[in-house]
Amino acid sequence: MSRNRAFLAVAFENYAIVVVTFVGTAIVSRMLSPREIGLFQLAMLFSTLVSTLRDFGLTEFVVQEKHLTEQRLRTAIGMNFVISYLFGGALFLLSWPIAAWFREEDVGKMIRIMCISFLFIPIGSVTIAYLKRNLEFVKIMKISIAAVILTQLSILLSVLGGLSSYSLVVGSLMGTAATIIGALLVKPAAVPLRPSLIGIGEQLKFGAHAVSIFGLAHIAKIYPEQLVGRLMGATNVAMFSRAGSLVELFQMAVGRAALTLAMPVFSESARNPDAKRETASRQATALFTAVGWSAAVFMFLMAKSLVVGIFGSQWTEAIPVAQILCIALACEIPFLYYREMLIAFGFIKSATSLQTIILIVRIACFTAGIQYGLIGGAYGLVGAAAINTIVIYGYLRHHGLTRSRMITLVLAQSATVACAVGIAAWCYRALIAGPSGLSSIDHIIYLAGIAPIALAIWIVTMALTRHPTWHVIQPIISAIQRKILAMR
């Protein structure tokens, strides 16, 4: 599969997931209270952390391994079973102390139920990793879309059945089940079923570094919400989470798609002696900032309508926090791919040390800021993002993975595009006053007026500035135009 086709498959998958999740979240946010959603968020923090540790670098090992044999695949499966059961069992036992930490018994119960997934996840993990290695993202797309649809339907039916916070737990389990079944249905013949532990030492050594990198990254991600949960309770966790949902929408729609492709593409470049490292970094920065900066500016200016329109009027306290988190997102975007690039080019020890620095900075800044409430905590994350981006750039430049001259030009082009989108959104706000009330429909209509204008401005500015990512975007736009003309 070509890179462009893989990009289209991942893009379609992520936009489909965003739409389905968007609709499901909007409905459930009106059916459950902030406290009910907050309880699930607290349980999910630790479940997703252990899930990240459980992978133990399996996906990265399969994707980047230059000589991937059947025996190594069997060993990967065997190691995944062992690690999954160990981490799942540890989380089950820790559920009681975690519940005591947050003073919420329901959090422990939810964690114990979610531990069921650790019994079965290893069945399909290697298959998904193998498909990513070979850029077979069409198959992954079908599995992911089916899983998210089943997740949202299960949540909705469970809420209607009166399961409250536990509805979200049911949805999580059903999504995992759909992913496992889908992986079995599309499993390539080259992927064995029988596990093995022969040669596990090599993979454990790689996994130890990978799990420290991604584990530390996830700890840095969940630290703010768990501290809010401890100091301020489940309701404030939900408010902080919903504020961060605007950033999550970007991550799902763009960040996840780009990062999904990043590791295989970087690994392919690393295996090619003629490929230039700086070119790969330049292309990645161009893609992230072209979309990310414009999205961050748009979300900052339209935060009120986005929050109320999507989640409802009960979440208005999240609006100022959401705006500040958009600034933090803008600071992080230029080198969001740093982990994947360092691992792909063999600098895994540097990736570990860098991730440790990032974690320390994030914890220190957020801890200092949260003393002044949710808004103070959000500003703390802005400071952490700015500091960490500078540190990341230093690491990438030290290893010859980027150059300041190339990056500066790309950033200038992306900034121009973002400014154009921001000016359009600001003028729209100045000319057309937003809804004075808190009706979700009014805010959605208001957004519907500016969204196509902002998109048109973005496309035109991308073309005029000859942005490096334009050659990826243009074929997609041309294909859409052809289909529209064909329908006529």
Tab-separated table of C-alpha atoms in Angstrom:
chain	number	residue	atom	x	y	z
A	1	MET	CA	0.000	0.000	0.000
A	2	SER	CA	1.338	3.451	-0.905
A	3	ARG	CA	1.868	6.088	1.762
A	4	ASN	CA	-0.875	8.266	0.290
A	5	ARG	CA	-3.383	5.427	0.382
A	6	ALA	CA	-2.340	4.573	3.927
A	7	PHE	CA	-2.772	8.230	4.897
A	8	LEU	CA	-6.259	8.299	3.380
A	9	ALA	CA	-7.235	5.114	5.224
A	10	VAL	CA	-5.986	6.422	8.563
A	11	ALA	CA	-7.591	9.815	7.954
A	12	PHE	CA	-10.953	8.243	7.116
A	13	GLU	CA	-10.720	5.966	10.152
A	14	ASN	CA	-9.996	8.816	12.504
A	15	TYR	CA	-12.636	11.156	11.126
A	16	ALA	CA	-15.211	8.373	11.304
A	17	ILE	CA	-14.190	7.686	14.908
A	18	VAL	CA	-14.353	11.402	15.719
A	19	VAL	CA	-17.882	11.681	14.294
A	20	VAL	CA	-19.187	8.603	16.099
A	21	THR	CA	-17.450	9.530	19.374
A	22	PHE	CA	-18.568	13.137	19.004
A	23	VAL	CA	-22.224	12.138	18.669
A	24	GLY	CA	-22.009	9.562	21.471
A	25	THR	CA	-20.219	11.923	23.853
A	26	ALA	CA	-22.655	14.751	23.136
A	27	ILE	CA	-25.620	12.503	23.971
A	28	VAL	CA	-24.121	10.893	27.067
A	29	SER	CA	-22.886	14.256	28.439
A	30	ARG	CA	-26.524	15.305	28.636
A	31	MET	CA	-27.746	12.044	30.154
A	32	LEU	CA	-25.136	11.657	32.899
A	33	SER	CA	-24.089	14.194	35.520
A	34	PRO	CA	-20.530	15.609	35.727
A	35	ARG	CA	-19.975	13.528	38.879
A	36	GLU	CA	-20.996	10.276	37.153
A	37	ILE	CA	-18.682	10.963	34.236
A	38	GLY	CA	-15.920	12.038	36.619
A	39	LEU	CA	-16.032	8.712	38.463
A	40	PHE	CA	-15.470	6.834	35.218
A	41	GLN	CA	-12.663	9.230	34.228
A	42	LEU	CA	-10.830	8.429	37.459
A	43	ALA	CA	-11.148	4.675	36.873
A	44	MET	CA	-10.119	5.019	33.244
A	45	LEU	CA	-6.957	6.932	34.135
A	46	PHE	CA	-5.367	3.853	35.682
A	47	SER	CA	-6.864	1.342	33.257
A	48	THR	CA	-5.383	3.151	30.245
A	49	LEU	CA	-2.043	3.578	32.032
A	50	VAL	CA	-1.771	-0.155	32.662
A	51	SER	CA	-2.909	-0.834	29.080
A	52	THR	CA	-0.012	1.285	27.863
A	53	LEU	CA	2.432	-0.577	30.096
A	54	ARG	CA	0.893	-3.911	29.107
A	55	ASP	CA	1.777	-3.395	25.443
A	56	PHE	CA	5.427	-3.375	26.616
A	57	GLY	CA	6.698	-2.007	23.312
A	58	LEU	CA	5.120	-4.865	21.322
A	59	THR	CA	3.772	-2.650	18.543
A	60	GLU	CA	7.004	-0.677	18.218
A	61	PHE	CA	9.101	-3.882	18.211
A	62	VAL	CA	7.070	-5.506	15.424
A	63	VAL	CA	6.970	-2.309	13.356
A	64	GLN	CA	10.671	-1.420	13.559
A	65	GLU	CA	12.263	-4.919	13.610
A	66	LYS	CA	14.416	-5.291	10.493
A	67	HIS	CA	14.386	-9.101	10.479
A	68	LEU	CA	10.931	-10.148	11.650
A	69	THR	CA	10.708	-13.950	11.655
A	70	GLU	CA	7.844	-16.271	12.589
A	71	GLN	CA	9.674	-17.206	15.807
A	72	ARG	CA	9.961	-13.571	16.835
A	73	LEU	CA	6.239	-13.113	16.213
A	74	ARG	CA	5.497	-16.179	18.394
A	75	THR	CA	7.716	-14.769	21.117
A	76	ALA	CA	5.933	-11.421	20.883
A	77	ILE	CA	2.598	-13.183	21.398
A	78	GLY	CA	3.910	-15.197	24.350
A	79	MET	CA	5.458	-12.157	26.003
A	80	ASN	CA	2.233	-10.217	25.503
A	81	PHE	CA	0.206	-12.858	27.341
A	82	VAL	CA	2.631	-12.950	30.265
A	83	ILE	CA	2.892	-9.168	30.607
A	84	SER	CA	-0.835	-8.642	30.149
A	85	TYR	CA	-1.775	-11.085	32.896
A	86	LEU	CA	0.855	-9.699	35.273
A	87	PHE	CA	-0.178	-6.072	34.801
A	88	GLY	CA	-3.885	-6.898	34.760
A	89	GLY	CA	-3.538	-8.817	38.025
A	90	ALA	CA	-1.565	-5.980	39.595
A	91	LEU	CA	-4.231	-3.439	38.612
A	92	PHE	CA	-6.962	-5.676	40.060
A	93	LEU	CA	-5.168	-5.804	43.413
A	94	LEU	CA	-4.414	-2.072	43.378
A	95	SER	CA	-8.052	-1.163	42.731
A	96	TRP	CA	-8.782	-1.067	46.472
A	97	PRO	CA	-5.930	1.348	47.357
A	98	ILE	CA	-6.838	3.503	44.346
A	99	ALA	CA	-10.455	3.714	45.511
A	100	ALA	CA	-9.243	4.694	48.983
A	101	TRP	CA	-6.946	7.371	47.511
A	102	PHE	CA	-9.882	9.072	45.764
A	103	ARG	CA	-12.329	8.195	48.565
A	104	GLU	CA	-14.684	6.713	45.942
A	105	GLU	CA	-15.609	3.017	46.230
A	106	ASP	CA	-17.184	3.002	42.761
A	107	VAL	CA	-13.819	3.825	41.184
A	108	GLY	CA	-12.359	0.571	42.520
A	109	LYS	CA	-15.362	-1.455	41.322
A	110	MET	CA	-15.066	-0.021	37.812
A	111	ILE	CA	-11.350	-0.787	37.662
A	112	ARG	CA	-11.969	-4.409	38.669
A	113	ILE	CA	-14.563	-4.835	35.935
A	114	MET	CA	-12.264	-3.300	33.306
A	115	CYS	CA	-9.529	-5.766	34.277
A	116	ILE	CA	-11.506	-8.425	32.369
A	117	SER	CA	-10.165	-6.982	29.119
A	118	PHE	CA	-6.581	-7.875	30.068
A	119	LEU	CA	-7.455	-11.574	29.775
A	120	PHE	CA	-8.205	-11.305	26.062
A	121	ILE	CA	-6.364	-8.276	24.626
A	122	PRO	CA	-3.165	-10.258	23.781
A	123	ILE	CA	-5.105	-12.387	21.288
A	124	GLY	CA	-5.227	-9.627	18.663
A	125	SER	CA	-2.353	-7.320	19.611
A	126	VAL	CA	0.331	-8.845	17.392
A	127	THR	CA	-2.020	-8.932	14.408
A	128	ILE	CA	-2.709	-5.202	14.701
A	129	ALA	CA	1.023	-4.462	15.074
A	130	TYR	CA	1.830	-6.593	12.007
A	131	LEU	CA	-0.801	-4.786	9.938
A	132	LYS	CA	0.711	-1.433	10.952
A	133	ARG	CA	4.191	-2.620	9.948
A	134	ASN	CA	2.922	-3.397	6.449
A	135	LEU	CA	0.822	-0.205	6.228
A	136	GLU	CA	-2.386	-2.242	5.876
A	137	PHE	CA	-4.439	0.511	7.428
A	138	VAL	CA	-7.622	-0.279	5.501
A	139	LYS	CA	-8.061	-3.430	7.583
A	140	ILE	CA	-7.246	-1.566	10.798
A	141	MET	CA	-9.721	1.131	9.778
A	142	LYS	CA	-12.583	-1.371	9.490
A	143	ILE	CA	-11.775	-2.888	12.887
A	144	SER	CA	-11.505	0.491	14.617
A	145	ILE	CA	-14.725	1.888	13.181
A	146	ALA	CA	-16.682	-1.250	14.094
A	147	ALA	CA	-15.252	-1.128	17.633
A	148	VAL	CA	-16.129	2.531	18.241
A	149	ILE	CA	-19.666	2.091	16.914
A	150	LEU	CA	-20.236	-0.882	19.210
A	151	THR	CA	-18.711	1.073	22.116
A	152	GLN	CA	-21.038	4.034	21.719
A	153	LEU	CA	-24.137	1.884	21.161
A	154	SER	CA	-23.326	-0.159	24.264
A	155	ILE	CA	-22.894	3.007	26.338
A	156	LEU	CA	-26.175	4.482	25.139
A	157	LEU	CA	-28.165	1.307	25.758
A	158	SER	CA	-26.561	0.877	29.185
A	159	VAL	CA	-27.391	4.461	30.171
A	160	LEU	CA	-30.994	3.917	29.096
A	161	GLY	CA	-30.913	0.740	31.182
A	162	GLY	CA	-29.988	2.766	34.268
A	163	LEU	CA	-26.370	1.656	34.722
A	164	SER	CA	-25.148	5.222	35.341
A	165	SER	CA	-21.319	5.486	35.381
A	166	TYR	CA	-20.988	1.760	34.730
A	167	SER	CA	-22.464	2.300	31.252
A	168	LEU	CA	-19.089	3.708	30.193
A	169	VAL	CA	-17.341	0.615	31.575
A	170	VAL	CA	-19.644	-1.659	29.562
A	171	GLY	CA	-18.877	0.351	26.415
A	172	SER	CA	-15.141	0.035	27.013
A	173	LEU	CA	-15.360	-3.759	27.335
A	174	MET	CA	-17.531	-4.119	24.234
A	175	GLY	CA	-15.081	-2.030	22.205
A	176	THR	CA	-12.210	-4.278	23.283
A	177	ALA	CA	-14.199	-7.385	22.332
A	178	ALA	CA	-14.942	-5.960	18.864
A	179	THR	CA	-11.248	-5.192	18.297
A	180	ILE	CA	-10.178	-8.721	19.241
A	181	ILE	CA	-12.792	-10.368	17.013
A	182	GLY	CA	-11.917	-8.066	14.118
A	183	ALA	CA	-8.196	-8.838	14.460
A	184	LEU	CA	-8.909	-12.571	14.313
A	185	LEU	CA	-11.042	-12.169	11.196
A	186	VAL	CA	-8.351	-10.299	9.217
A	187	LYS	CA	-5.283	-12.085	10.654
A	188	PRO	CA	-2.632	-12.576	7.919
A	189	ALA	CA	-1.317	-16.108	7.411
A	190	ALA	CA	2.164	-14.890	8.391
A	191	VAL	CA	0.986	-14.155	11.939
A	192	PRO	CA	1.031	-17.367	14.025
A	193	LEU	CA	-1.465	-18.270	16.723
A	194	ARG	CA	0.788	-20.380	18.949
A	195	PRO	CA	2.808	-18.332	21.480
A	196	SER	CA	6.402	-18.968	22.506
A	197	LEU	CA	8.910	-17.639	25.040
A	198	ILE	CA	12.065	-18.569	23.091
A	199	GLY	CA	14.294	-15.518	22.686
A	200	ILE	CA	12.123	-13.418	24.979
A	201	GLY	CA	15.190	-11.658	26.394
A	202	GLU	CA	15.704	-9.574	23.245
A	203	GLN	CA	12.110	-8.350	23.248
A	204	LEU	CA	12.116	-7.737	26.995
A	205	LYS	CA	15.191	-5.527	26.611
A	206	PHE	CA	13.502	-3.507	23.871
A	207	GLY	CA	10.208	-3.481	25.756
A	208	ALA	CA	11.816	-2.198	28.945
A	209	HIS	CA	12.908	0.959	27.135
A	210	ALA	CA	9.660	1.313	25.181
A	211	VAL	CA	7.453	0.853	28.240
A	212	SER	CA	9.436	3.456	30.123
A	213	ILE	CA	9.004	5.928	27.264
A	214	PHE	CA	5.286	5.440	26.674
A	215	GLY	CA	4.569	4.685	30.318
A	216	LEU	CA	6.200	7.928	31.430
A	217	ALA	CA	4.334	9.778	28.676
A	218	HIS	CA	1.039	8.395	29.913
A	219	ILE	CA	1.827	9.185	33.537
A	220	ALA	CA	2.500	12.763	32.445
A	221	LYS	CA	-0.853	12.771	30.673
A	222	ILE	CA	-2.974	11.407	33.535
A	223	TYR	CA	-1.192	13.181	36.394
A	224	PRO	CA	-3.289	16.374	36.161
A	225	GLU	CA	-6.655	14.601	36.327
A	226	GLN	CA	-5.686	12.279	39.167
A	227	LEU	CA	-4.383	15.225	41.208
A	228	VAL	CA	-7.600	17.146	40.518
A	229	GLY	CA	-9.547	14.052	41.596
A	230	ARG	CA	-7.623	13.812	44.838
A	231	LEU	CA	-7.802	17.535	45.700
A	232	MET	CA	-11.140	18.601	44.200
A	233	GLY	CA	-13.317	15.527	43.662
A	234	ALA	CA	-14.940	13.715	40.723
A	235	THR	CA	-17.026	16.674	39.495
A	236	ASN	CA	-13.957	18.856	38.918
A	237	VAL	CA	-12.237	15.939	37.196
A	238	ALA	CA	-15.135	15.837	34.738
A	239	MET	CA	-14.927	19.613	34.173
A	240	PHE	CA	-11.183	19.434	33.528
A	241	SER	CA	-11.697	16.415	31.269
A	242	ARG	CA	-14.406	18.129	29.226
A	243	ALA	CA	-12.186	21.194	28.891
A	244	GLY	CA	-9.490	18.934	27.530
A	245	SER	CA	-11.963	17.284	25.163
A	246	LEU	CA	-11.416	20.012	22.573
A	247	VAL	CA	-7.740	19.072	22.539
A	248	GLU	CA	-8.737	15.396	22.456
A	249	LEU	CA	-10.886	16.073	19.390
A	250	PHE	CA	-7.786	17.350	17.628
A	251	GLN	CA	-5.754	14.383	18.851
A	252	MET	CA	-8.364	11.967	17.545
A	253	ALA	CA	-8.968	13.737	14.252
A	254	VAL	CA	-5.373	14.637	13.366
A	255	GLY	CA	-2.823	13.687	16.016
A	256	ARG	CA	-3.810	10.034	16.228
A	257	ALA	CA	-3.881	9.666	12.445
A	258	ALA	CA	-0.486	11.271	11.980
A	259	LEU	CA	1.150	9.415	14.871
A	260	THR	CA	-0.285	6.112	13.648
A	261	LEU	CA	1.545	6.630	10.369
A	262	ALA	CA	4.630	8.206	11.948
A	263	MET	CA	6.239	5.074	13.365
A	264	PRO	CA	5.987	2.921	10.197
A	265	VAL	CA	7.047	5.818	7.959
A	266	PHE	CA	9.971	6.824	10.174
A	267	SER	CA	11.043	3.169	10.448
A	268	GLU	CA	10.929	2.841	6.670
A	269	SER	CA	13.125	5.931	6.346
A	270	ALA	CA	15.534	4.566	8.962
A	271	ARG	CA	15.886	1.323	6.972
A	272	ASN	CA	16.613	3.300	3.793
A	273	PRO	CA	20.250	4.482	3.774
A	274	ASP	CA	19.465	7.119	1.122
A	275	ALA	CA	16.662	8.776	3.111
A	276	LYS	CA	17.396	12.092	4.837
A	277	ARG	CA	16.488	12.306	8.502
A	278	GLU	CA	15.856	16.050	8.366
A	279	THR	CA	13.323	15.587	5.571
A	280	ALA	CA	11.240	13.196	7.657
A	281	SER	CA	11.246	15.641	10.580
A	282	ARG	CA	10.335	18.568	8.331
A	283	GLN	CA	7.394	16.706	6.800
A	284	ALA	CA	6.083	15.644	10.205
A	285	THR	CA	6.351	19.149	11.676
A	286	ALA	CA	4.669	20.590	8.594
A	287	LEU	CA	1.726	18.188	8.869
A	288	PHE	CA	1.171	18.708	12.592
A	289	THR	CA	1.473	22.502	12.588
A	290	ALA	CA	-0.466	23.048	9.362
A	291	VAL	CA	-3.569	21.510	10.875
A	292	GLY	CA	-2.834	21.800	14.597
A	293	TRP	CA	-2.115	25.505	14.894
A	294	SER	CA	-5.151	26.442	12.830
A	295	ALA	CA	-7.321	24.084	14.882
A	296	ALA	CA	-5.972	25.475	18.170
A	297	VAL	CA	-6.690	29.071	17.128
A	298	PHE	CA	-10.184	28.184	15.930
A	299	MET	CA	-11.002	26.225	19.098
A	300	PHE	CA	-9.691	29.045	21.308
A	301	LEU	CA	-11.943	31.624	19.652
A	302	MET	CA	-14.982	29.351	19.461
A	303	ALA	CA	-14.547	27.568	22.811
A	304	LYS	CA	-17.897	28.651	24.270
A	305	SER	CA	-19.947	27.452	21.313
A	306	LEU	CA	-17.927	24.243	21.055
A	307	VAL	CA	-18.299	23.307	24.734
A	308	VAL	CA	-21.983	24.223	25.061
A	309	GLY	CA	-22.879	22.942	21.597
A	310	ILE	CA	-21.221	19.568	22.103
A	311	PHE	CA	-21.657	18.842	25.790
A	312	GLY	CA	-24.530	21.060	26.952
A	313	SER	CA	-25.015	24.010	29.305
A	314	GLN	CA	-24.007	22.072	32.432
A	315	TRP	CA	-20.357	22.268	31.314
A	316	THR	CA	-19.914	26.067	31.045
A	317	GLU	CA	-17.302	26.102	33.840
A	318	ALA	CA	-14.990	24.204	31.480
A	319	ILE	CA	-14.887	26.985	28.848
A	320	PRO	CA	-11.989	29.162	30.178
A	321	VAL	CA	-9.963	26.063	31.014
A	322	ALA	CA	-10.531	24.754	27.484
A	323	GLN	CA	-9.177	27.984	25.978
A	324	ILE	CA	-5.997	27.800	28.032
A	325	LEU	CA	-5.472	24.148	27.090
A	326	CYS	CA	-5.699	25.165	23.416
A	327	ILE	CA	-2.642	27.360	24.019
A	328	ALA	CA	-0.829	24.393	25.579
A	329	LEU	CA	-1.729	22.298	22.522
A	330	ALA	CA	-0.258	24.929	20.197
A	331	CYS	CA	3.025	24.785	22.150
A	332	GLU	CA	3.217	20.973	21.949
A	333	ILE	CA	2.304	20.491	18.300
A	334	PRO	CA	5.592	21.171	16.403
A	335	PHE	CA	7.380	18.055	17.738
A	336	LEU	CA	4.464	15.880	18.819
A	337	TYR	CA	6.060	12.960	16.959
A	338	TYR	CA	9.356	12.990	18.912
A	339	ARG	CA	8.917	9.565	20.586
A	340	GLU	CA	8.158	7.744	17.351
A	341	MET	CA	11.079	9.381	15.550
A	342	LEU	CA	13.682	8.711	18.234
A	343	ILE	CA	12.624	5.052	18.510
A	344	ALA	CA	12.500	4.525	14.738
A	345	PHE	CA	16.036	5.860	14.259
A	346	GLY	CA	17.433	3.801	17.131
A	347	PHE	CA	17.805	6.463	19.834
A	348	ILE	CA	15.652	4.620	22.340
A	349	LYS	CA	17.803	5.479	25.388
A	350	SER	CA	17.625	9.154	24.518
A	351	ALA	CA	13.862	8.824	24.157
A	352	THR	CA	13.701	7.409	27.691
A	353	SER	CA	15.777	10.185	29.251
A	354	LEU	CA	13.831	12.825	27.323
A	355	GLN	CA	10.518	11.414	28.476
A	356	THR	CA	11.732	11.511	32.081
A	357	ILE	CA	12.555	15.212	31.769
A	358	ILE	CA	9.155	15.908	30.205
A	359	LEU	CA	7.373	14.098	33.030
A	360	ILE	CA	9.251	16.011	35.744
A	361	VAL	CA	8.579	19.381	34.100
A	362	ARG	CA	4.876	18.619	33.596
A	363	ILE	CA	4.374	17.429	37.172
A	364	ALA	CA	6.237	20.428	38.630
A	365	CYS	CA	4.388	23.028	36.545
A	366	PHE	CA	0.932	21.551	37.041
A	367	THR	CA	1.423	21.006	40.773
A	368	ALA	CA	2.426	24.655	41.152
A	369	GLY	CA	-0.465	25.884	39.039
A	370	ILE	CA	-3.273	23.772	40.513
A	371	GLN	CA	-2.838	25.577	43.831
A	372	TYR	CA	-4.772	28.407	42.141
A	373	GLY	CA	-7.627	26.211	40.863
A	374	LEU	CA	-8.362	24.582	37.500
A	375	ILE	CA	-7.380	27.687	35.551
A	376	GLY	CA	-4.047	27.860	37.398
A	377	GLY	CA	-3.439	24.199	36.608
A	378	ALA	CA	-4.186	24.818	32.927
A	379	TYR	CA	-1.654	27.668	32.827
A	380	GLY	CA	0.829	25.319	34.462
A	381	LEU	CA	0.379	22.950	31.511
A	382	VAL	CA	1.037	25.827	29.103
A	383	GLY	CA	4.338	26.527	30.832
A	384	ALA	CA	5.262	22.841	30.795
A	385	ALA	CA	4.425	22.512	27.089
A	386	ALA	CA	6.583	25.517	26.165
A	387	ILE	CA	9.583	24.294	28.185
A	388	ASN	CA	9.305	20.713	26.940
A	389	THR	CA	9.069	21.741	23.279
A	390	ILE	CA	12.380	23.586	23.595
A	391	VAL	CA	13.965	20.534	25.261
A	392	ILE	CA	12.607	18.174	22.591
A	393	TYR	CA	13.983	20.358	19.804
A	394	GLY	CA	17.394	20.254	21.460
A	395	TYR	CA	17.342	16.441	21.563
A	396	LEU	CA	16.229	16.075	17.933
A	397	ARG	CA	18.860	18.535	16.739
A	398	HIS	CA	21.581	16.814	18.794
A	399	HIS	CA	20.861	13.528	16.990
A	400	GLY	CA	20.756	15.148	13.570
A	401	LEU	CA	17.032	14.569	13.149
A	402	THR	CA	16.126	18.193	12.461
A	403	ARG	CA	17.650	21.498	11.417
A	404	SER	CA	16.616	24.957	12.573
A	405	ARG	CA	16.592	26.488	9.083
A	406	MET	CA	14.206	23.907	7.667
A	407	ILE	CA	11.913	23.962	10.713
A	408	THR	CA	11.787	27.772	10.893
A	409	LEU	CA	10.482	28.055	7.337
A	410	VAL	CA	7.819	25.423	7.935
A	411	LEU	CA	6.710	27.061	11.183
A	412	ALA	CA	6.442	30.447	9.459
A	413	GLN	CA	4.201	28.974	6.749
A	414	SER	CA	1.997	27.191	9.309
A	415	ALA	CA	1.763	30.350	11.421
A	416	THR	CA	0.591	32.296	8.375
A	417	VAL	CA	-2.162	29.757	7.734
A	418	ALA	CA	-3.228	29.788	11.399
A	419	CYS	CA	-3.329	33.599	11.465
A	420	ALA	CA	-5.572	33.655	8.403
A	421	VAL	CA	-7.985	31.199	10.036
A	422	GLY	CA	-7.873	33.177	13.296
A	423	ILE	CA	-8.615	36.487	11.553
A	424	ALA	CA	-11.594	34.915	9.775
A	425	ALA	CA	-12.983	33.510	13.040
A	426	TRP	CA	-12.383	36.802	14.895
A	427	CYS	CA	-14.137	38.831	12.174
A	428	TYR	CA	-17.058	36.409	12.255
A	429	ARG	CA	-17.382	36.906	16.007
A	430	ALA	CA	-17.151	40.685	15.619
A	431	LEU	CA	-19.772	40.867	12.876
A	432	ILE	CA	-22.152	38.170	14.159
A	433	ALA	CA	-22.650	38.082	17.917
A	434	GLY	CA	-22.759	34.625	19.431
A	435	PRO	CA	-25.855	33.203	21.145
A	436	SER	CA	-26.627	35.046	24.381
A	437	GLY	CA	-28.337	32.004	25.903
A	438	LEU	CA	-27.104	28.478	26.548
A	439	SER	CA	-29.142	26.616	23.953
A	440	SER	CA	-26.991	23.905	22.370
A	441	ILE	CA	-28.814	24.167	19.043
A	442	ASP	CA	-28.094	27.912	18.785
A	443	HIS	CA	-24.402	27.337	19.388
A	444	ILE	CA	-24.261	24.522	16.814
A	445	ILE	CA	-25.937	26.774	14.222
A	446	TYR	CA	-23.455	29.527	15.074
A	447	LEU	CA	-20.536	27.117	14.530
A	448	ALA	CA	-22.069	25.891	11.274
A	449	GLY	CA	-21.774	29.428	9.941
A	450	ILE	CA	-18.056	29.853	10.566
A	451	ALA	CA	-16.778	26.299	10.035
A	452	PRO	CA	-16.987	26.238	6.188
A	453	ILE	CA	-15.558	29.777	6.004
A	454	ALA	CA	-12.595	28.833	8.184
A	455	LEU	CA	-12.018	25.661	6.151
A	456	ALA	CA	-12.082	27.591	2.870
A	457	ILE	CA	-9.631	30.176	4.238
A	458	TRP	CA	-7.363	27.347	5.442
A	459	ILE	CA	-7.344	25.626	2.034
A	460	VAL	CA	-6.681	28.853	0.106
A	461	THR	CA	-3.883	29.938	2.456
A	462	MET	CA	-2.279	26.494	2.325
A	463	ALA	CA	-2.165	26.759	-1.467
A	464	LEU	CA	-0.952	30.380	-1.549
A	465	THR	CA	1.873	29.768	0.939
A	466	ARG	CA	2.868	26.567	-0.902
A	467	HIS	CA	2.873	24.778	2.398
A	468	PRO	CA	4.872	21.490	2.377
A	469	THR	CA	1.734	19.563	3.379
A	470	TRP	CA	-0.277	20.940	0.450
A	471	HIS	CA	0.847	18.086	-1.830
A	472	VAL	CA	-0.849	15.669	0.595
A	473	ILE	CA	-4.026	17.735	0.967
A	474	GLN	CA	-4.509	18.641	-2.700
A	475	PRO	CA	-5.181	15.081	-3.991
A	476	ILE	CA	-7.840	14.623	-1.286
A	477	ILE	CA	-9.578	17.859	-2.275
A	478	SER	CA	-9.357	16.937	-5.976
A	479	ALA	CA	-10.874	13.513	-5.289
A	480	ILE	CA	-13.769	15.113	-3.387
A	481	GLN	CA	-14.356	17.587	-6.239
A	482	ARG	CA	-14.442	14.770	-8.797
A	483	LYS	CA	-16.990	12.845	-6.767
A	484	ILE	CA	-19.190	15.942	-6.395
A	485	LEU	CA	-19.059	16.578	-10.139
A	486	ALA	CA	-19.823	12.919	-10.844
A	487	MET	CA	-22.925	13.099	-8.612
A	488	ARG	CA	-24.191	16.049	-10.663
